[in-house]
PDB file of C-alpha atoms in Angstrom:
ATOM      1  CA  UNK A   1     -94.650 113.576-132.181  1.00  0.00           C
ATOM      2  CA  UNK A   2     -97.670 114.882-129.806  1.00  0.00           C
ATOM      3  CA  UNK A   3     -99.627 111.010-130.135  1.00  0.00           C
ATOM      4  CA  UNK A   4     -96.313 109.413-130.058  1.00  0.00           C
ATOM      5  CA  UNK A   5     -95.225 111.561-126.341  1.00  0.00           C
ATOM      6  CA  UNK A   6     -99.189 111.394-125.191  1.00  0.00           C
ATOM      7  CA  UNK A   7     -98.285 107.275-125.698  1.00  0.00           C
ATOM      8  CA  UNK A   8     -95.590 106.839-123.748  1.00  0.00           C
ATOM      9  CA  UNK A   9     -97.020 109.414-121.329  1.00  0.00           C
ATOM     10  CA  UNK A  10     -99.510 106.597-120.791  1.00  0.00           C
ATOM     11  CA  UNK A  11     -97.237 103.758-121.262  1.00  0.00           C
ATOM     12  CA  UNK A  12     -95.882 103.659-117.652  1.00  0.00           C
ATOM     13  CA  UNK A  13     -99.633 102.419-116.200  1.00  0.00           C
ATOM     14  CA  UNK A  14     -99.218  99.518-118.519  1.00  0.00           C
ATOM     15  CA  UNK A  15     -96.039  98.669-117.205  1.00  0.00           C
ATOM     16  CA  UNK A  16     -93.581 100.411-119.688  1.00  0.00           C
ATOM     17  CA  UNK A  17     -90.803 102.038-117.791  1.00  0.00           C
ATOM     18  CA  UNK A  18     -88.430 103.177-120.346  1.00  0.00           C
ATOM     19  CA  UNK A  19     -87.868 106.391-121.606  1.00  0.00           C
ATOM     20  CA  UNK A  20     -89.837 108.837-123.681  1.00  0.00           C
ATOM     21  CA  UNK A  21     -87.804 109.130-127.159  1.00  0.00           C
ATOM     22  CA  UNK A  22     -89.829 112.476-127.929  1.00  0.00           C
ATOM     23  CA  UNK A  23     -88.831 114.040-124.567  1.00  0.00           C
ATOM     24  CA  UNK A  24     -85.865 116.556-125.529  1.00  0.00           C
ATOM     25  CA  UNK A  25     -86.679 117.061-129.846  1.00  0.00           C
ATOM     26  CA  UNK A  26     -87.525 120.470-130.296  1.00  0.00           C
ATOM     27  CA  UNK A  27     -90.952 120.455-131.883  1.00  0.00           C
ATOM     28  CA  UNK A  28     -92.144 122.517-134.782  1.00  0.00           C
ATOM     29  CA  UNK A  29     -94.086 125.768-134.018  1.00  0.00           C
ATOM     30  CA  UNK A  30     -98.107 124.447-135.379  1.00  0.00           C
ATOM     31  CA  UNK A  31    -100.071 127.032-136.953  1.00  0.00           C
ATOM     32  CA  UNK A  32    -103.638 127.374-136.647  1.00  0.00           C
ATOM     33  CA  UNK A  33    -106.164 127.537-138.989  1.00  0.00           C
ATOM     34  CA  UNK A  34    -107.478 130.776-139.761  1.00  0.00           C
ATOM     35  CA  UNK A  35    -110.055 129.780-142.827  1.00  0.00           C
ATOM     36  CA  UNK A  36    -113.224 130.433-142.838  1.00  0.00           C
ATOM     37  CA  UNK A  37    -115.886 131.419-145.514  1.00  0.00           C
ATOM     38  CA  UNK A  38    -114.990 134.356-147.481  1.00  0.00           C
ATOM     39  CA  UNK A  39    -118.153 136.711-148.869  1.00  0.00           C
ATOM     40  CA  UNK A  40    -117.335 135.800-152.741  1.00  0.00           C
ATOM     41  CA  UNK A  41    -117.572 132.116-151.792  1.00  0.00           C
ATOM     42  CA  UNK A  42    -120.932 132.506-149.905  1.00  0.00           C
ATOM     43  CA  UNK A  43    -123.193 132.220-153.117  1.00  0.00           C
ATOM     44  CA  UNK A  44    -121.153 129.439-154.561  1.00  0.00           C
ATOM     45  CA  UNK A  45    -121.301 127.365-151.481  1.00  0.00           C
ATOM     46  CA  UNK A  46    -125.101 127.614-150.914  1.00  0.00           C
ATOM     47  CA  UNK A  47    -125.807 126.743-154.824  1.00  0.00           C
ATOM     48  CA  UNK A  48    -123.287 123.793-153.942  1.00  0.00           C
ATOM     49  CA  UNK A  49    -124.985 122.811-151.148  1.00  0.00           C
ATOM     50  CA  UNK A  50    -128.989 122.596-152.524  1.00  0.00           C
ATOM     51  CA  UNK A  51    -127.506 120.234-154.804  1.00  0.00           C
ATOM     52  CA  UNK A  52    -126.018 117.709-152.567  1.00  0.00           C
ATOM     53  CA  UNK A  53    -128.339 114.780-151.743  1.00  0.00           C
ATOM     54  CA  UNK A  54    -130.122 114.293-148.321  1.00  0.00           C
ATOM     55  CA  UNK A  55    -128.751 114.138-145.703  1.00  0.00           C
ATOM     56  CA  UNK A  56    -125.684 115.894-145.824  1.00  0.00           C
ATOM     57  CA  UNK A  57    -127.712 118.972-147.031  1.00  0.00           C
ATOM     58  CA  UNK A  58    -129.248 119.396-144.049  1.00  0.00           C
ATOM     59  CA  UNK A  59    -125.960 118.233-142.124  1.00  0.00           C
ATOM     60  CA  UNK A  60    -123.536 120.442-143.620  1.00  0.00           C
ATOM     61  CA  UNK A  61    -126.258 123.777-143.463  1.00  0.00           C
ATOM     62  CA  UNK A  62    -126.874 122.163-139.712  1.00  0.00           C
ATOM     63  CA  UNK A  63    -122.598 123.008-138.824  1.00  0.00           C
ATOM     64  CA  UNK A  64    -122.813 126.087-140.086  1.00  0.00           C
ATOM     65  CA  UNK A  65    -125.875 126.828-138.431  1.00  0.00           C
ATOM     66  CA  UNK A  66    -125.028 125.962-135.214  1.00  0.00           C
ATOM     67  CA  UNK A  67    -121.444 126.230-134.929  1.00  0.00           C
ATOM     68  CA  UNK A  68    -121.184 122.726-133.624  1.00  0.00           C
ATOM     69  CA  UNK A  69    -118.387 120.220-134.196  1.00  0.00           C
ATOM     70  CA  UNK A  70    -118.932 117.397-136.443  1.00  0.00           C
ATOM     71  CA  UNK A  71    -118.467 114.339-134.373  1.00  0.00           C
ATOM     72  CA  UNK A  72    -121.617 116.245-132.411  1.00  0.00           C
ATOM     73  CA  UNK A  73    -123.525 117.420-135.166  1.00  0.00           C
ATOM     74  CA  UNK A  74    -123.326 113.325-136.674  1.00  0.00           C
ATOM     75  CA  UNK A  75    -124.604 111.855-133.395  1.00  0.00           C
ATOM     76  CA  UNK A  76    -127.006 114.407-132.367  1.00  0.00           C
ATOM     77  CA  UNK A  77    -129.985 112.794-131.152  1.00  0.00           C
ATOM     78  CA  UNK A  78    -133.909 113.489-130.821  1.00  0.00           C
ATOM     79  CA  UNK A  79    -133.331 112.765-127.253  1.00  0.00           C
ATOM     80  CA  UNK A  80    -130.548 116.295-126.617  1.00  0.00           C
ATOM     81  CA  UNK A  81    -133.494 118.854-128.740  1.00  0.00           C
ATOM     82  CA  UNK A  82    -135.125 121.027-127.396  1.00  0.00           C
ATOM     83  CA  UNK A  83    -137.926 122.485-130.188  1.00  0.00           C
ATOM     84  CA  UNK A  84    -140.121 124.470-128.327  1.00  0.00           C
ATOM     85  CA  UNK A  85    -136.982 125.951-126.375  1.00  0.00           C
ATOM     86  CA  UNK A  86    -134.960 126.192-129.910  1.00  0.00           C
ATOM     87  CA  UNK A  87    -131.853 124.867-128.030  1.00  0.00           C
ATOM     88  CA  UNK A  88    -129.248 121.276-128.033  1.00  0.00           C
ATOM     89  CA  UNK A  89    -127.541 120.222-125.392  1.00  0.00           C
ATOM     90  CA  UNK A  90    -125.344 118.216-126.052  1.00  0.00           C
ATOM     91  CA  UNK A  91    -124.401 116.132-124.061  1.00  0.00           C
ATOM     92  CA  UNK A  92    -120.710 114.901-125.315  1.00  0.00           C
ATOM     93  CA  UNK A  93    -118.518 117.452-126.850  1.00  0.00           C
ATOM     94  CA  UNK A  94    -115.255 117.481-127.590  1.00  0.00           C
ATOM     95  CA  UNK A  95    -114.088 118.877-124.351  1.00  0.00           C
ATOM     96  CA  UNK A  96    -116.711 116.118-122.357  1.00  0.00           C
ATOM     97  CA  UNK A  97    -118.480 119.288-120.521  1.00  0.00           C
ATOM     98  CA  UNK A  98    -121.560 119.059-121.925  1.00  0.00           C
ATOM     99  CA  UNK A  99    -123.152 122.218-123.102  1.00  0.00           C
ATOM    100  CA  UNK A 100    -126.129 124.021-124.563  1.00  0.00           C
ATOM    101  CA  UNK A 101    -126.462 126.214-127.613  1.00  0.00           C
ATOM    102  CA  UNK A 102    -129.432 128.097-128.887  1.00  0.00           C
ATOM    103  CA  UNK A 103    -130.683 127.325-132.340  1.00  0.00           C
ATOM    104  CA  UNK A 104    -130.928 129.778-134.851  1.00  0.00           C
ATOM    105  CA  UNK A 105    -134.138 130.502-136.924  1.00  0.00           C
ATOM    106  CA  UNK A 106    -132.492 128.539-140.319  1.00  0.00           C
ATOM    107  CA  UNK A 107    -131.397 125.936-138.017  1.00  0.00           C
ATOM    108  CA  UNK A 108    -134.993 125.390-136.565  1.00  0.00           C
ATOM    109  CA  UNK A 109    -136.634 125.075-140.281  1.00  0.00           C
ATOM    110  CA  UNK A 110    -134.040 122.306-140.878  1.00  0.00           C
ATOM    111  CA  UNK A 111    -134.525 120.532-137.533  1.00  0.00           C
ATOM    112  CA  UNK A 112    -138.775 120.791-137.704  1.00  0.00           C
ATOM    113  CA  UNK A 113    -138.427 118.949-141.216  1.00  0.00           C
ATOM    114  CA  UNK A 114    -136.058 115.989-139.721  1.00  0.00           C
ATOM    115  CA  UNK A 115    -138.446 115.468-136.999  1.00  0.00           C
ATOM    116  CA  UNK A 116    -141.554 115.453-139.477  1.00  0.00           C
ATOM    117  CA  UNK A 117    -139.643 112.575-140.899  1.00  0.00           C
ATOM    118  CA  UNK A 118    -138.050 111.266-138.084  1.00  0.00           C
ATOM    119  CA  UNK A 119    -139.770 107.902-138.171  1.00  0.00           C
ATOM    120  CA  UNK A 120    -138.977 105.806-135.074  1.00  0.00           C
ATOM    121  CA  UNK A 121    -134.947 106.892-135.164  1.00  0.00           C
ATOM    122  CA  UNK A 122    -133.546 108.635-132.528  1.00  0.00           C
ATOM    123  CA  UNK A 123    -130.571 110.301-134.359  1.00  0.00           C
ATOM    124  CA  UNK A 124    -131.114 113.599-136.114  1.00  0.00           C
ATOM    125  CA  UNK A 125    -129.085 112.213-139.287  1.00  0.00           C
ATOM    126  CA  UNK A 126    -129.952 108.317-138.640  1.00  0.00           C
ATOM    127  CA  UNK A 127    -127.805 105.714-140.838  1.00  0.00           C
ATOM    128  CA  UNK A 128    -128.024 102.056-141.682  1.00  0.00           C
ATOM    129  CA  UNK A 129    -126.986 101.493-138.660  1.00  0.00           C
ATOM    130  CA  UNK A 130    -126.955 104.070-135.734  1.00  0.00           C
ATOM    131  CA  UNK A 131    -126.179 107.568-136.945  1.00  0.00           C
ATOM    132  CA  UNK A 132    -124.569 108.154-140.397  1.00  0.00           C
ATOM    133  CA  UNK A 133    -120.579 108.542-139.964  1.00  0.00           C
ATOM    134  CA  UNK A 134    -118.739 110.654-141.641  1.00  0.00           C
ATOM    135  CA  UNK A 135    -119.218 112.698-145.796  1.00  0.00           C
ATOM    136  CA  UNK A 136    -115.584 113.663-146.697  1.00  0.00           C
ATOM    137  CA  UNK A 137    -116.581 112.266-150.098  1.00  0.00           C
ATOM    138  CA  UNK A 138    -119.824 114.569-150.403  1.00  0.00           C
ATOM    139  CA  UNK A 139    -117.763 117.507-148.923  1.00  0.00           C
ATOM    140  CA  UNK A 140    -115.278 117.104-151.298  1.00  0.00           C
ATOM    141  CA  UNK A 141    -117.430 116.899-153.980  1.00  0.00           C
ATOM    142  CA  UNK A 142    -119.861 119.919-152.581  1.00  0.00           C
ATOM    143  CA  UNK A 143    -116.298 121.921-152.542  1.00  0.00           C
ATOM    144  CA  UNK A 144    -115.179 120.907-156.672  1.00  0.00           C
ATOM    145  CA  UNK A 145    -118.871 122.559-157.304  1.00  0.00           C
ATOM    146  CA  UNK A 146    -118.552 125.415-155.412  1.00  0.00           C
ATOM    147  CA  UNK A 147    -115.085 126.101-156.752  1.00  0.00           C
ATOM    148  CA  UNK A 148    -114.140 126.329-153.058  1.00  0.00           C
ATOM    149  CA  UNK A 149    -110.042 125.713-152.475  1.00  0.00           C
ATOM    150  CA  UNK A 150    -108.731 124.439-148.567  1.00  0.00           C
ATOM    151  CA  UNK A 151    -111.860 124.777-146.957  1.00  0.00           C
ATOM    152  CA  UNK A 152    -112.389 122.090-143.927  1.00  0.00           C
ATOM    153  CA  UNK A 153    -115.946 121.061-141.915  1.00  0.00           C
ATOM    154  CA  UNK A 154    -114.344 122.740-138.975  1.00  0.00           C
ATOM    155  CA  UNK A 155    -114.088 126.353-140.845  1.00  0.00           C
ATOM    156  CA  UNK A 156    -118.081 126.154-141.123  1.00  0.00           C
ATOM    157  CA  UNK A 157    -117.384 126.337-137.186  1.00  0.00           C
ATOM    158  CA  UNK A 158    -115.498 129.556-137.556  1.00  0.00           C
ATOM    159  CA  UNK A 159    -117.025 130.595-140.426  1.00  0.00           C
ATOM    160  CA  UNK A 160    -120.295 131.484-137.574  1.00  0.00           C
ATOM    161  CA  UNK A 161    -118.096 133.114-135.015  1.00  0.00           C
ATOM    162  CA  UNK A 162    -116.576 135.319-138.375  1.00  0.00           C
ATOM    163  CA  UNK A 163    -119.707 136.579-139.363  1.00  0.00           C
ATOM    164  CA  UNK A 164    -120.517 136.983-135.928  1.00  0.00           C
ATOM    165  CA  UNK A 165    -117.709 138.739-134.922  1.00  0.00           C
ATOM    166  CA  UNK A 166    -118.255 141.126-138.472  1.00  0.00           C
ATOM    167  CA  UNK A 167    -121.650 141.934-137.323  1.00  0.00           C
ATOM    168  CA  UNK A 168    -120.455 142.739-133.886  1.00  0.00           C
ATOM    169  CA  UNK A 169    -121.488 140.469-131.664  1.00  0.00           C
ATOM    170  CA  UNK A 170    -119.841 140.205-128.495  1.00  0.00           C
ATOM    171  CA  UNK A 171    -117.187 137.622-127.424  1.00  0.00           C
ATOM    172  CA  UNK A 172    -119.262 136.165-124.723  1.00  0.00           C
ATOM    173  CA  UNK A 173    -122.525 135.733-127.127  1.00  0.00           C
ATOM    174  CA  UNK A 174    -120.430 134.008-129.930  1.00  0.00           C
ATOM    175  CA  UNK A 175    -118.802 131.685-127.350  1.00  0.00           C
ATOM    176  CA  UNK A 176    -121.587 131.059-125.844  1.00  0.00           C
ATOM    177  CA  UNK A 177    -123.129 130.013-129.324  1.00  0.00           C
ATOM    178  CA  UNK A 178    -120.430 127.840-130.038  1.00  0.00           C
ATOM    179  CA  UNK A 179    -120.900 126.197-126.575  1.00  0.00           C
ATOM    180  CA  UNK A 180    -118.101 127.561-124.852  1.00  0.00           C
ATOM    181  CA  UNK A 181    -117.579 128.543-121.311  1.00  0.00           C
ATOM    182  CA  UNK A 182    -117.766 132.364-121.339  1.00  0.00           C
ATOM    183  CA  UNK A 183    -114.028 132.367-120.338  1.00  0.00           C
ATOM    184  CA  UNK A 184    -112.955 130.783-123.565  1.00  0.00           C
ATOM    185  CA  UNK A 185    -114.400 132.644-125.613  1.00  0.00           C
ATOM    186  CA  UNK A 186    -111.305 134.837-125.802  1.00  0.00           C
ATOM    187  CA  UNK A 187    -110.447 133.763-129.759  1.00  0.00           C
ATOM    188  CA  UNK A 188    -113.364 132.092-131.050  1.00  0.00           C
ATOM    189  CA  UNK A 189    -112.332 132.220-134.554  1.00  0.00           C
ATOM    190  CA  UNK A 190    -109.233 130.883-133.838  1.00  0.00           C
ATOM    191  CA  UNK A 191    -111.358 127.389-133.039  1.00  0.00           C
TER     192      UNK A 191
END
């Protein structure tokens, strides 16, 4: 019902000027996502992960790492990487402010490999063609070995800002490692 309204929001610059059928229906209460790696699934995961092949190894350590989304984390480029500065801006996010986020020490091992083999690509995780696109088919088969149930890419996000917030870290520092204005950074695990 949201895409359908957000359409016909739009429709009237193309010339539609009928009504918006969604505008009156009660919509159902959405509830967010609160998953995110428990402690008993840590182990599992990692073993999981070491066994998946190149490059989603490296990609799916990379968005827990960083905290980043995954359209970002897929085209992350050479170009946005800061080594000596351990930091990636990047320059595209979800919310089209672009942003900077430090790099963690695990993240920084991965990252020096990639650019030791980098060749003359300027994506992070190149593909045939451009960057690679998307590895629901690894994840799900990363999750079967882990014995991991309901567990999306995006909890890896919250899964950081969890652990984070366990080890008591403050709301501005775990925003601002997810790339967040400080002002957002009012639920991060909630995101």
């Amino acid at each position: 019902m949201t895409l359908l309204s957000s359409i016909y929001n739009f429709s009237d610059k193309l010339g539609y000027d009928g009504a918006n059928p969604c505008r009156g229906i009660r919509r159902f209460r959405e509830q967010s996502r609160d998953r995110f790696l428990q402690p008993a699934e840590i182990k599992r995961f990692f073993d999981a992960v070491v066994e998946q092949p190149q490059p989603w190894q490296d990609f799916f350590l990379l968005l827990l790492f960083t905290g980043a989304g995954k359209s970002s984390l897929l085209s992350m480029a050479w170009a946005d990487i800061d080594l000596d500065g351990q930091s990636w801006r990047i320059p595209r996010p979800k919310n089209n402010t672009p942003t900077t986020i430090p790099l963690t020490p695990p993240a920084m091992r991965i990252l020096e490999s990639r650019f030791a083999l980098r060749g003359d690509s300027p994506w992070v995780f190149p593909g045939r063609v451009g960057h690679i696109k998307d590895g629901r088919h690894v994840w799900v088969k990363l999750l079967k070995e882990a014995e991991i149930e309901n567990l999306h890419l995006h909890d890896l996000r919250r899964s950081l800002a969890s652990w984070q917030a366990a080890l008591g870290s403050s709301l501005i520092v775990i925003g601002a490692s997810l790339g967040r204005e400080h002002g957002a950074a009012d639920n991060p695990c909630a995101g």
